[in-house]
Coordinates of C-alpha atoms and ligand atoms in Angstrom, one line a residue:
X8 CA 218.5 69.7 221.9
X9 CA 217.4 68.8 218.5
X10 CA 220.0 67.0 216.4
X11 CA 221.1 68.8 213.3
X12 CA 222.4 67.3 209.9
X13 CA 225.8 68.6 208.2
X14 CA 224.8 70.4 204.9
X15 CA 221.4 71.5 206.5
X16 CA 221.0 75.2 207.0
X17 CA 224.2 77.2 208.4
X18 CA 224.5 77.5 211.2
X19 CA 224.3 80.4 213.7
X20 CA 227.2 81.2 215.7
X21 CA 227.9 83.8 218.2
X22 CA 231.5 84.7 218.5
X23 CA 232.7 86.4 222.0
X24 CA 235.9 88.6 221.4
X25 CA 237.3 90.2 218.0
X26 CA 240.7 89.9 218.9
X27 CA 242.7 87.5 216.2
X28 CA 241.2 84.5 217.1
X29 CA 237.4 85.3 217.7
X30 CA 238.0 87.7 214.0
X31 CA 239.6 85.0 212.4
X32 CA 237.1 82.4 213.5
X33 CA 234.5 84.7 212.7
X34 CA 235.1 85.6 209.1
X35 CA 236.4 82.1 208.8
X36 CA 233.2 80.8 209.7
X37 CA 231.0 82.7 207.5
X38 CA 233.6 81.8 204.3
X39 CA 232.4 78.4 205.5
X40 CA 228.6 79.7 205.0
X41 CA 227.5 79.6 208.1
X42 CA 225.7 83.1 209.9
X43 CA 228.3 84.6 212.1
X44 CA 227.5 87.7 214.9
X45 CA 230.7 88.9 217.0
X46 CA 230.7 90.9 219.8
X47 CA 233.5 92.9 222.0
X48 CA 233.6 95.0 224.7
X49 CA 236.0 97.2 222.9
X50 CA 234.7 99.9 221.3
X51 CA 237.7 100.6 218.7
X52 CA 237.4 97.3 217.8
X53 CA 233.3 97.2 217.2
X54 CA 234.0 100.9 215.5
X55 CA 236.1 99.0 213.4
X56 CA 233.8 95.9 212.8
X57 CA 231.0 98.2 212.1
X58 CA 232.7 99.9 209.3
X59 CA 233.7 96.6 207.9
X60 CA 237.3 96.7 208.6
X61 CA 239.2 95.5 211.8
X62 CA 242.2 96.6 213.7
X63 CA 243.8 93.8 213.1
X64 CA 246.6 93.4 210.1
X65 CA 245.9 90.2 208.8
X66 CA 246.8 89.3 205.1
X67 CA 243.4 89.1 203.5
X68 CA 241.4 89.3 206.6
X69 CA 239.7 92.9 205.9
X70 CA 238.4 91.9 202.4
X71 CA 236.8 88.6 203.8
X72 CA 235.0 90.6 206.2
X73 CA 234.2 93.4 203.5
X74 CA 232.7 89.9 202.1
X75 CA 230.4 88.6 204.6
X76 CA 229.3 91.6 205.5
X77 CA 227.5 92.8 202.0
X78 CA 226.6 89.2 201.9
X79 CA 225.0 89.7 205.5
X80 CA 227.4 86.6 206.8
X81 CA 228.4 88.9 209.7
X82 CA 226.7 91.0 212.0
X83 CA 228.7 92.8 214.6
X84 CA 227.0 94.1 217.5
X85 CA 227.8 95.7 221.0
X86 CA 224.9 94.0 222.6
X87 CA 225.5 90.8 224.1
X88 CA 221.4 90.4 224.0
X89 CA 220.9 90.7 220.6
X90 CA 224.3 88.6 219.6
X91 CA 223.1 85.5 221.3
X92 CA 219.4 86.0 220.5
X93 CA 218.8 82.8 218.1
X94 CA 222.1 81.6 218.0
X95 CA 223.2 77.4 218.0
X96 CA 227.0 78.0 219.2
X97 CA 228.6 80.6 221.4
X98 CA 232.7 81.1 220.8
X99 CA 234.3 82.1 223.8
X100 CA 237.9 83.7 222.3
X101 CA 238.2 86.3 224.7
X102 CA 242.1 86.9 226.1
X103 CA 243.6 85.1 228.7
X104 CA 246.6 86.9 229.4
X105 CA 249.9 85.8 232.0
X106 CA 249.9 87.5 235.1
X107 CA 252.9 88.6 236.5
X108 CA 254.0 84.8 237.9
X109 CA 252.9 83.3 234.6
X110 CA 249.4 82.0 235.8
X111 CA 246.8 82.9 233.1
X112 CA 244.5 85.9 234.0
X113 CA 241.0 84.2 233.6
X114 CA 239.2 87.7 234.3
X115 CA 237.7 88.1 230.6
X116 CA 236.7 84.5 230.5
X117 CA 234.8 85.3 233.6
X118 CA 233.2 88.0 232.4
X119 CA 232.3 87.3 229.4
X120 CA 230.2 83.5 230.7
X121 CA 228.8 86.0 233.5
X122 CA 227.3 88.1 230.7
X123 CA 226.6 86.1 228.3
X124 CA 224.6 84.4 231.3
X125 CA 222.8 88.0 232.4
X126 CA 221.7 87.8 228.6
X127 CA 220.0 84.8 228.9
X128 CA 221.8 82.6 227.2
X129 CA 219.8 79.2 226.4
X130 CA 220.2 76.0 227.5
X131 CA 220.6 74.4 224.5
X132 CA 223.3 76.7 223.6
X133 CA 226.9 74.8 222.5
X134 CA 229.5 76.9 224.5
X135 CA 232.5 76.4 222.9
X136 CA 235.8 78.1 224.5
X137 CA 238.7 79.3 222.2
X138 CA 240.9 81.2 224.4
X139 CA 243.9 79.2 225.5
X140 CA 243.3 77.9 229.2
X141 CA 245.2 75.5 231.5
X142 CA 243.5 72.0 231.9
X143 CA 240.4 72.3 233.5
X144 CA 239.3 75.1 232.7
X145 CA 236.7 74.6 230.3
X146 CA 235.1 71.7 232.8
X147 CA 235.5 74.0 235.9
X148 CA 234.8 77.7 234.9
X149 CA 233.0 77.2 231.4
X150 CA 230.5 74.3 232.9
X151 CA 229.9 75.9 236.4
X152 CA 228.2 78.3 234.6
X153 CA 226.7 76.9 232.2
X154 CA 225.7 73.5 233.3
X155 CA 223.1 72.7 231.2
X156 CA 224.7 73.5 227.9
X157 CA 226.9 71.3 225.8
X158 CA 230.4 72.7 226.5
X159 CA 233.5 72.0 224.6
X160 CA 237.4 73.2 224.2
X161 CA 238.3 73.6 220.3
X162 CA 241.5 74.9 220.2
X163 CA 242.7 77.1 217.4
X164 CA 245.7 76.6 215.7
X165 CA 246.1 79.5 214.0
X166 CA 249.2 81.8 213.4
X167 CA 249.6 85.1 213.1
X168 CA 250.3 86.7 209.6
X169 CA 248.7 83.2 208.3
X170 CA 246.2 82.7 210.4
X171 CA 243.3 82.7 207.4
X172 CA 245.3 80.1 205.9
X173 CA 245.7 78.0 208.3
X174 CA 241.7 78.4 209.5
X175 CA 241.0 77.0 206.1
X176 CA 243.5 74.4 206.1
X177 CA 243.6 73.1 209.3
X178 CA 246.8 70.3 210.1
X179 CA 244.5 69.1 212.7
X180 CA 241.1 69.7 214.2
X181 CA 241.0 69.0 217.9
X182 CA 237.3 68.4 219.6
X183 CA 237.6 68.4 223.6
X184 CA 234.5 67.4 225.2
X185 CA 232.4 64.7 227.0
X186 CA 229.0 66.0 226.3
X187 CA 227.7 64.2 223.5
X188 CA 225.8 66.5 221.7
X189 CA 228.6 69.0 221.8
X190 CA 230.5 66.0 220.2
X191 CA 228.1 65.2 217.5
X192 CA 227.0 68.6 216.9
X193 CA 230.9 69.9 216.3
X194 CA 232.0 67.0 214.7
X195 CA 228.9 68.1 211.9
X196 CA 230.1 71.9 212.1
X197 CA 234.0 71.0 211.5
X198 CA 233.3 68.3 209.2
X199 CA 233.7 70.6 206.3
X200 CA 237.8 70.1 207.3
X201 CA 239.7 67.5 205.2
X202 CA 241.9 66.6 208.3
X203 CA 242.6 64.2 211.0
X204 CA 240.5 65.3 213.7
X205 CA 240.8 64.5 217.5
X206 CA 237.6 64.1 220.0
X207 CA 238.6 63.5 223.2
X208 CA 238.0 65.6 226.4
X209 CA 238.0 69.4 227.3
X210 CA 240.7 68.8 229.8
X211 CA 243.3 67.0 226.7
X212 CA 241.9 69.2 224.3
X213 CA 243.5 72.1 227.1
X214 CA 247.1 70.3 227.6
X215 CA 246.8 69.8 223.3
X216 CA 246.9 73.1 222.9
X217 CA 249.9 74.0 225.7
X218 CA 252.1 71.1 224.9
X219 CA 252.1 72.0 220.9
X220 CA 253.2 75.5 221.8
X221 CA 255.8 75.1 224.2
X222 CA 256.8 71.6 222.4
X223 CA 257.6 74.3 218.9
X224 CA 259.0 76.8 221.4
X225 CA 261.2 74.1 222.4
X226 CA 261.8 73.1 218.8
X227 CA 263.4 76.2 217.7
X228 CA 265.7 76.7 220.8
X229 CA 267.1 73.8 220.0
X230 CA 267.7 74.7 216.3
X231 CA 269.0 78.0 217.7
X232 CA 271.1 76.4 220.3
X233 CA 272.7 74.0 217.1
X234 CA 273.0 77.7 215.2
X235 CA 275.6 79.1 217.8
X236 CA 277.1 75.8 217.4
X237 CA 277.4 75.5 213.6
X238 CA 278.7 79.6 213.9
X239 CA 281.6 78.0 215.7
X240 CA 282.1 74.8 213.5
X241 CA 281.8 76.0 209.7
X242 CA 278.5 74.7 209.3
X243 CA 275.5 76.0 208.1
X244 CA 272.4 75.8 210.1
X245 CA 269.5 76.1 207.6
X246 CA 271.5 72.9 205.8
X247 CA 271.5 71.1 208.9
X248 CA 267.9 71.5 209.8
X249 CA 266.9 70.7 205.9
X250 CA 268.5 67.5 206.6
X251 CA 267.1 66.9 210.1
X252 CA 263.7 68.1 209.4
X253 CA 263.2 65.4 206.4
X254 CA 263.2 63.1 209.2
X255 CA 259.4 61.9 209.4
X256 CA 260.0 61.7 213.0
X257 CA 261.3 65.3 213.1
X258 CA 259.7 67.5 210.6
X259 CA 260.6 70.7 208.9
X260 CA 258.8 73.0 210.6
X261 CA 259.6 75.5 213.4
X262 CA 263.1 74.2 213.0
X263 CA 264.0 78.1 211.3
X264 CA 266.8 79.5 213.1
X265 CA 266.5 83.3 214.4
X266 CA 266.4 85.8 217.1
X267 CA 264.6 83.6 219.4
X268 CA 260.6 83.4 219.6
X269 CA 257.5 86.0 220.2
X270 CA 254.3 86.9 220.2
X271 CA 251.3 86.4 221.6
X272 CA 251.2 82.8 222.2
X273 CA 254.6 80.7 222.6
X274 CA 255.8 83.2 225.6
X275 CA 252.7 83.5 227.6
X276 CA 251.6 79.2 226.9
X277 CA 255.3 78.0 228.1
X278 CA 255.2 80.2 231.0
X279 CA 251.6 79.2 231.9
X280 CA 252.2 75.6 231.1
X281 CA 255.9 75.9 233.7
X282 CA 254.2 77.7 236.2
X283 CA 250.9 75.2 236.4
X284 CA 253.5 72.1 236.8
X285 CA 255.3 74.2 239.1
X286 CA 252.3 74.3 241.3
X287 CA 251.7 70.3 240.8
X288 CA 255.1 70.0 242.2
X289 CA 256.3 69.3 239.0
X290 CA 259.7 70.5 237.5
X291 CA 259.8 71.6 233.7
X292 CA 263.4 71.2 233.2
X293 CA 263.1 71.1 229.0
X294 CA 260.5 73.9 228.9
X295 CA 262.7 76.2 231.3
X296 CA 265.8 75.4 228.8
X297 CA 263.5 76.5 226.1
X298 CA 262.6 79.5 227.7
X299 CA 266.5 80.8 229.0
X300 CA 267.7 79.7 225.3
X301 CA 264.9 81.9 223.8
X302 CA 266.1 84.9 226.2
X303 CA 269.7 84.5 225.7
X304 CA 269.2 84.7 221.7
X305 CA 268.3 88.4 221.5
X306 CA 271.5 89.3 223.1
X307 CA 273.5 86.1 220.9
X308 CA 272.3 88.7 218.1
X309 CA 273.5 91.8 220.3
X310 CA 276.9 90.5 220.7
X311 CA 277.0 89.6 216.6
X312 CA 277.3 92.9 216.6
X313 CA 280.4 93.4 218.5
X314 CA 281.2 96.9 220.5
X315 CA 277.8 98.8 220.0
X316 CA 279.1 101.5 222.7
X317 CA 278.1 104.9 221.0
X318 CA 277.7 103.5 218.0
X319 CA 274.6 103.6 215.6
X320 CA 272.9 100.7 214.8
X321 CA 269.4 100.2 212.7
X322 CA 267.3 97.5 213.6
X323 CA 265.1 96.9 210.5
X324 CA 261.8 95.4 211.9
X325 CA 260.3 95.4 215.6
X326 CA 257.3 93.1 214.5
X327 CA 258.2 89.6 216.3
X328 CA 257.9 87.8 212.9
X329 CA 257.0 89.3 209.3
X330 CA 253.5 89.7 208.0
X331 CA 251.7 90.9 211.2
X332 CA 251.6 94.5 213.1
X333 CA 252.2 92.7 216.4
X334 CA 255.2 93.6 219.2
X335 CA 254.4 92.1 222.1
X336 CA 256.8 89.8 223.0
X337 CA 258.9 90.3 220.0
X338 CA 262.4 89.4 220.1
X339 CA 263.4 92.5 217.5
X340 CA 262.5 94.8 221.0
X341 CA 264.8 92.7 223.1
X342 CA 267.3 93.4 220.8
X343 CA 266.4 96.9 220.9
X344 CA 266.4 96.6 224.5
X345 CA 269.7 95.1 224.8
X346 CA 271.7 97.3 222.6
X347 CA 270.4 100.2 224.2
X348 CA 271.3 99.2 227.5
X349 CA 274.6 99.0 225.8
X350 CA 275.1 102.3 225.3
X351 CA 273.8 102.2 221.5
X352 CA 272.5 105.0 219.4
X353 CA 269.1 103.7 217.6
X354 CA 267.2 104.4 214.6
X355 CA 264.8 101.2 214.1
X356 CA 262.0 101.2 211.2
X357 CA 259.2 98.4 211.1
X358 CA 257.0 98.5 207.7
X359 CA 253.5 97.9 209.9
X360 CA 254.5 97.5 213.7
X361 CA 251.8 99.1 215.8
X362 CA 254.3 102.1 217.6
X363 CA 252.1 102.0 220.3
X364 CA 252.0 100.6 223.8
X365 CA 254.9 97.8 223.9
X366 CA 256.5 98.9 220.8
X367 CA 257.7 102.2 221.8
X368 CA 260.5 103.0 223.7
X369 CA 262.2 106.4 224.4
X370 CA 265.3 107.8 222.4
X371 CA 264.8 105.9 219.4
X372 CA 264.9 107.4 216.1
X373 CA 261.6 106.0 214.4
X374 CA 262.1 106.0 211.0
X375 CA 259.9 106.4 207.9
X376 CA 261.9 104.2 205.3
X377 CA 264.9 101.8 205.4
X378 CA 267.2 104.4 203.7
X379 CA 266.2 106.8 206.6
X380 CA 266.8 104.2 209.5
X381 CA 270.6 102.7 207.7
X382 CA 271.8 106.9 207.1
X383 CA 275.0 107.0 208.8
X384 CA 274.6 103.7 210.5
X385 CA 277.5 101.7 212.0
X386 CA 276.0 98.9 212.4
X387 CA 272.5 97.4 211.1
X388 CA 270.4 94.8 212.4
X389 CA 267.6 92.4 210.2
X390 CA 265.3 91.3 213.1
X391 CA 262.5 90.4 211.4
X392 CA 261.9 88.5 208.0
X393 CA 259.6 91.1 206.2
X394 CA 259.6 90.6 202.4
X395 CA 260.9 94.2 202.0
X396 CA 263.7 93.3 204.3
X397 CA 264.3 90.1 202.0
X398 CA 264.8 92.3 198.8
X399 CA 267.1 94.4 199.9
X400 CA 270.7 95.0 198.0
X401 CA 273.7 95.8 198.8
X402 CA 273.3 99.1 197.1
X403 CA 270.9 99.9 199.3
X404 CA 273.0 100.2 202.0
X405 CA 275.1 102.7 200.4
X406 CA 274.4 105.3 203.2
X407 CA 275.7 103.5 205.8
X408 CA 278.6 104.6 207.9
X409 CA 280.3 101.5 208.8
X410 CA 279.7 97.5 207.5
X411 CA 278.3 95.6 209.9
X412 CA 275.2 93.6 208.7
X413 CA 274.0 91.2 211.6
X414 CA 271.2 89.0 210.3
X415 CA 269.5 87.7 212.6
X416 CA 266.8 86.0 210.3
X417 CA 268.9 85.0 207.5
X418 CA 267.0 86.8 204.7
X419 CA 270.0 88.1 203.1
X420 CA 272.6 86.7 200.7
X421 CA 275.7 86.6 202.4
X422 CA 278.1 86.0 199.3
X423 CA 276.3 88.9 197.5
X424 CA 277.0 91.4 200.6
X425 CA 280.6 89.9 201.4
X426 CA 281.4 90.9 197.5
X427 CA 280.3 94.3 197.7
X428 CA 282.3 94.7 201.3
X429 CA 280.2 94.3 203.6
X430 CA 280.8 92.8 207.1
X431 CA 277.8 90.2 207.4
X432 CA 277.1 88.0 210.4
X433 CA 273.9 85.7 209.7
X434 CA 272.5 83.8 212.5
X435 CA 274.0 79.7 212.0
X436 CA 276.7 80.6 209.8
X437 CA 279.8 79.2 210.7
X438 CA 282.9 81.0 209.2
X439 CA 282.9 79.2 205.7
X440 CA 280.5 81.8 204.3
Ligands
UGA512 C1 251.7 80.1 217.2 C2 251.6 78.7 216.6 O1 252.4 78.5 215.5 C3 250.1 78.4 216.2 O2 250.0 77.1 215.8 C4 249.2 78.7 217.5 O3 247.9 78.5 217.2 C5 249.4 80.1 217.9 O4 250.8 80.3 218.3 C6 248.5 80.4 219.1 O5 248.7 79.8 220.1 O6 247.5 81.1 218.9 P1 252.2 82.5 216.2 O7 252.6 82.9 217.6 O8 251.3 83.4 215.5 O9 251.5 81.1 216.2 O10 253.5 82.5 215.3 P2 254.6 81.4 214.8 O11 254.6 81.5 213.3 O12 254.4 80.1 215.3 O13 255.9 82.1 215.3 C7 256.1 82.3 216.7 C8 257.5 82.8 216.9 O14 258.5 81.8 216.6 C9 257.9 84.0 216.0 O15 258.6 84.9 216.8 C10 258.7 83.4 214.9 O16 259.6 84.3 214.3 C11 259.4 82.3 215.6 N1 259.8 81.2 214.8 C12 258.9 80.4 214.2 C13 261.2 80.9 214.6 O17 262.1 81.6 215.1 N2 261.5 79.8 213.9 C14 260.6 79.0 213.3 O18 261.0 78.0 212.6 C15 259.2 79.3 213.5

């Protein structure tokens, strides 16, 4: 292949899946300047692409795409033929989801390299794979298909609610790949990153990407495991961890206590990453800890509450953190979960959660407002940290039956709510507040 210069013409990528990360590295991308096509097999999602919008919500993602798309920056197309017709890279971002004993489903990768093959794609193709995999992967699957291409794992460290953010301003850029052009190439089409950046192989690149996941997992059980015991020594939790996390060798970050972690990635990458040592013969005694802690917090929150037994209790949010439209995984529904099987009455309201699929669950009031969900409420419940959520006053909760504020992300004063006689129970707070 012929060797190209950084700052030469942009270059033209192909990206396989629109989900958050093949959207996100596809509008990233083009901000970047380079020429961008994505494809999906879903047809909401090319509906959505084609009308300039996608089904994703994503702070600032919709008018970036709006963007590059009157600029001609992105084409999406529903034909794999025409999206890798004259194209330099190919972004594999497709989903890898758990299967039921935490062993990643590797179906979409397949099928995507098999038709991306059919297409014709060419030799001197990079393939670059996206979608979180277990190590191996990219050298096994990725180059058994395509084993005259330069392949590579780039991992993307993106999250959710941020994620254009954190595109732009990468911590750390992470290259995993032997082939030498792949190397060269990528290191030209990520140099535009002011970061530290890491080239090694696919195979690190793979465990990079796993052990940062469950290693933040990890990081915020233990800050929740120190909340239930600074609830029980009149500490304060968020103090604590503002003094831990000035440690240089600690860090500040996912060190926020809550209602245990979500989403898409920390759930399915510490089960994947358990289950693969597991099967090496390996036991991943701090990673299982991780997990049961993460479990156990939902009902922590629950029994905050106290007796929830035909009582009504609001749970404002079902998101599993704030700024995103995403469920799955999301602690705010194990809560749900829990107090229902406890016999509670529910009324829950989310400003953007997707009540679809995961999210919905039967004999729950859905409501339109906050005021709607707290009317006549015994008990509410903050389980998840949306801005709204954050502004709320005690006035506000005027409607409410009983007084009984559990908040289980600490968005709300306590001293403000305990003057205006209110019952509040923050995640971390011991019983000075
Ligand atoms: C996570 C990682 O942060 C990204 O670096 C990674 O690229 C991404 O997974 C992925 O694998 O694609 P994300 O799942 O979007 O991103 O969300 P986070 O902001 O990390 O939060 C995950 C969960 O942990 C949420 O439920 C959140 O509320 C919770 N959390 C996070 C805490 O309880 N405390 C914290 O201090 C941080």
């Amino acid at each position: 292949m012929e060797m190209r210069l950084c700052g030469e013409e942009p270059w033209k990528m192909a990206v396989v899946g629109a989900g958050y990360v093949g959207t996100v590295t596809a509008v990233g991308m083009a901000e970047l300047g380079n020429q961008v096509k994505i494809y999906d097999i879903d047809e909401y999602k090319m509906e959505q692409l084609y009308e300039s919008k996608t089904h994703l919500y994503e702070p600032g993602i919709d008018s970036l795409l709006l963007k590059h798309r009157r600029l001609n920056n992105i084409y999406p197309t529903d034909c794999i033929g025409e999206l890798i017709e004259d194209v330099e890279i190919v972004f594999i971002c497709v989903g890898t989801p758990n299967k039921p004993d935490g062993g990643i489903n590797l179906d979409y990768v397949k099928s995507a390299c098999k038709d991306l093959k059919a297409a014709g794609l060419k030799e001197n193709v990079i393939v670059v794979m996206k979608s979180t995999v277990i190590p191996g992967t990219t050298d096994g699957i990725i180059k058994k298909e395509f084993p005259n291409n330069p392949v590579a794992f780039v991992p993307e460290f993106l999250r959710e609610g941020a994620a254009l953010e954190d595109f732009m301003k990468p911590d750390r850029i992470v290259i995993g790949t032997k082939d030498s052009v792949a190397e060269v190439q990528l290191g030209y089409v990520y140099s535009f990153f002011d970061c530290p950046k890491v080239f090694t192989d696919a195979r690190n690149a793979e465990m990079i990407k796993y052990a940062s996941n469950s290693f933040m997992g990890t990081k915020i059980s233990f800050i929740n495991e120190i909340a239930g015991i600074c609830e029980k020594t009149g500490c304060d939790v968020e103090v604590v961890a503002k003094g831990m996390g000035l440690s240089s060798h600690i860090g500040e970050k996912a060190l926020h206590a809550g209602p245990g972690w979500g989403g898409s990635c920390f759930p399915k990458d510490s089960f994947a990453l358990a289950r693969l040592a597991r099967a090496k013969g390996i036991k991943t005694r701090m990673i299982d800890a991780a997990r049961i802690t993460n479990n156990k917090q939902a009902i922590h929150v629950v029994d905050m509450c106290g007796e929830v037994k035909g009582r009504k209790v609001a749970v404002l949010g079902l998101t599993f953190k704030a700024n995103t439209d995403d469920c799955r995984d999301s602690p705010a529904l194990r809560i749900v979960d829990e107090l229902k099987k406890r016999g509670a009455t529910l009324s829950v309201y989310d400003p953007k959660a997707s009540m679809f699929g995961e999210a919905m669950r039967a004999e729950i009031a859905y409501c339109p407002d906050v005021s709607s969900a707290i009317n006549k409420a015994d008990i509410v419940v903050v389980a998840t940290e949306w801005d709204e959520f954050t502004r709320l006053h005690p006035d506000d909760f005027e409607d409410m039956r009983g007084t009984i504020i559990v908040d289980a992300r600490r968005i709300l004063n306590p001293g403000k709510f305990k003057r205006h006689g209110f019952d509040y129970r923050g995640i971390g707070y011991g019983k000075s507040i």
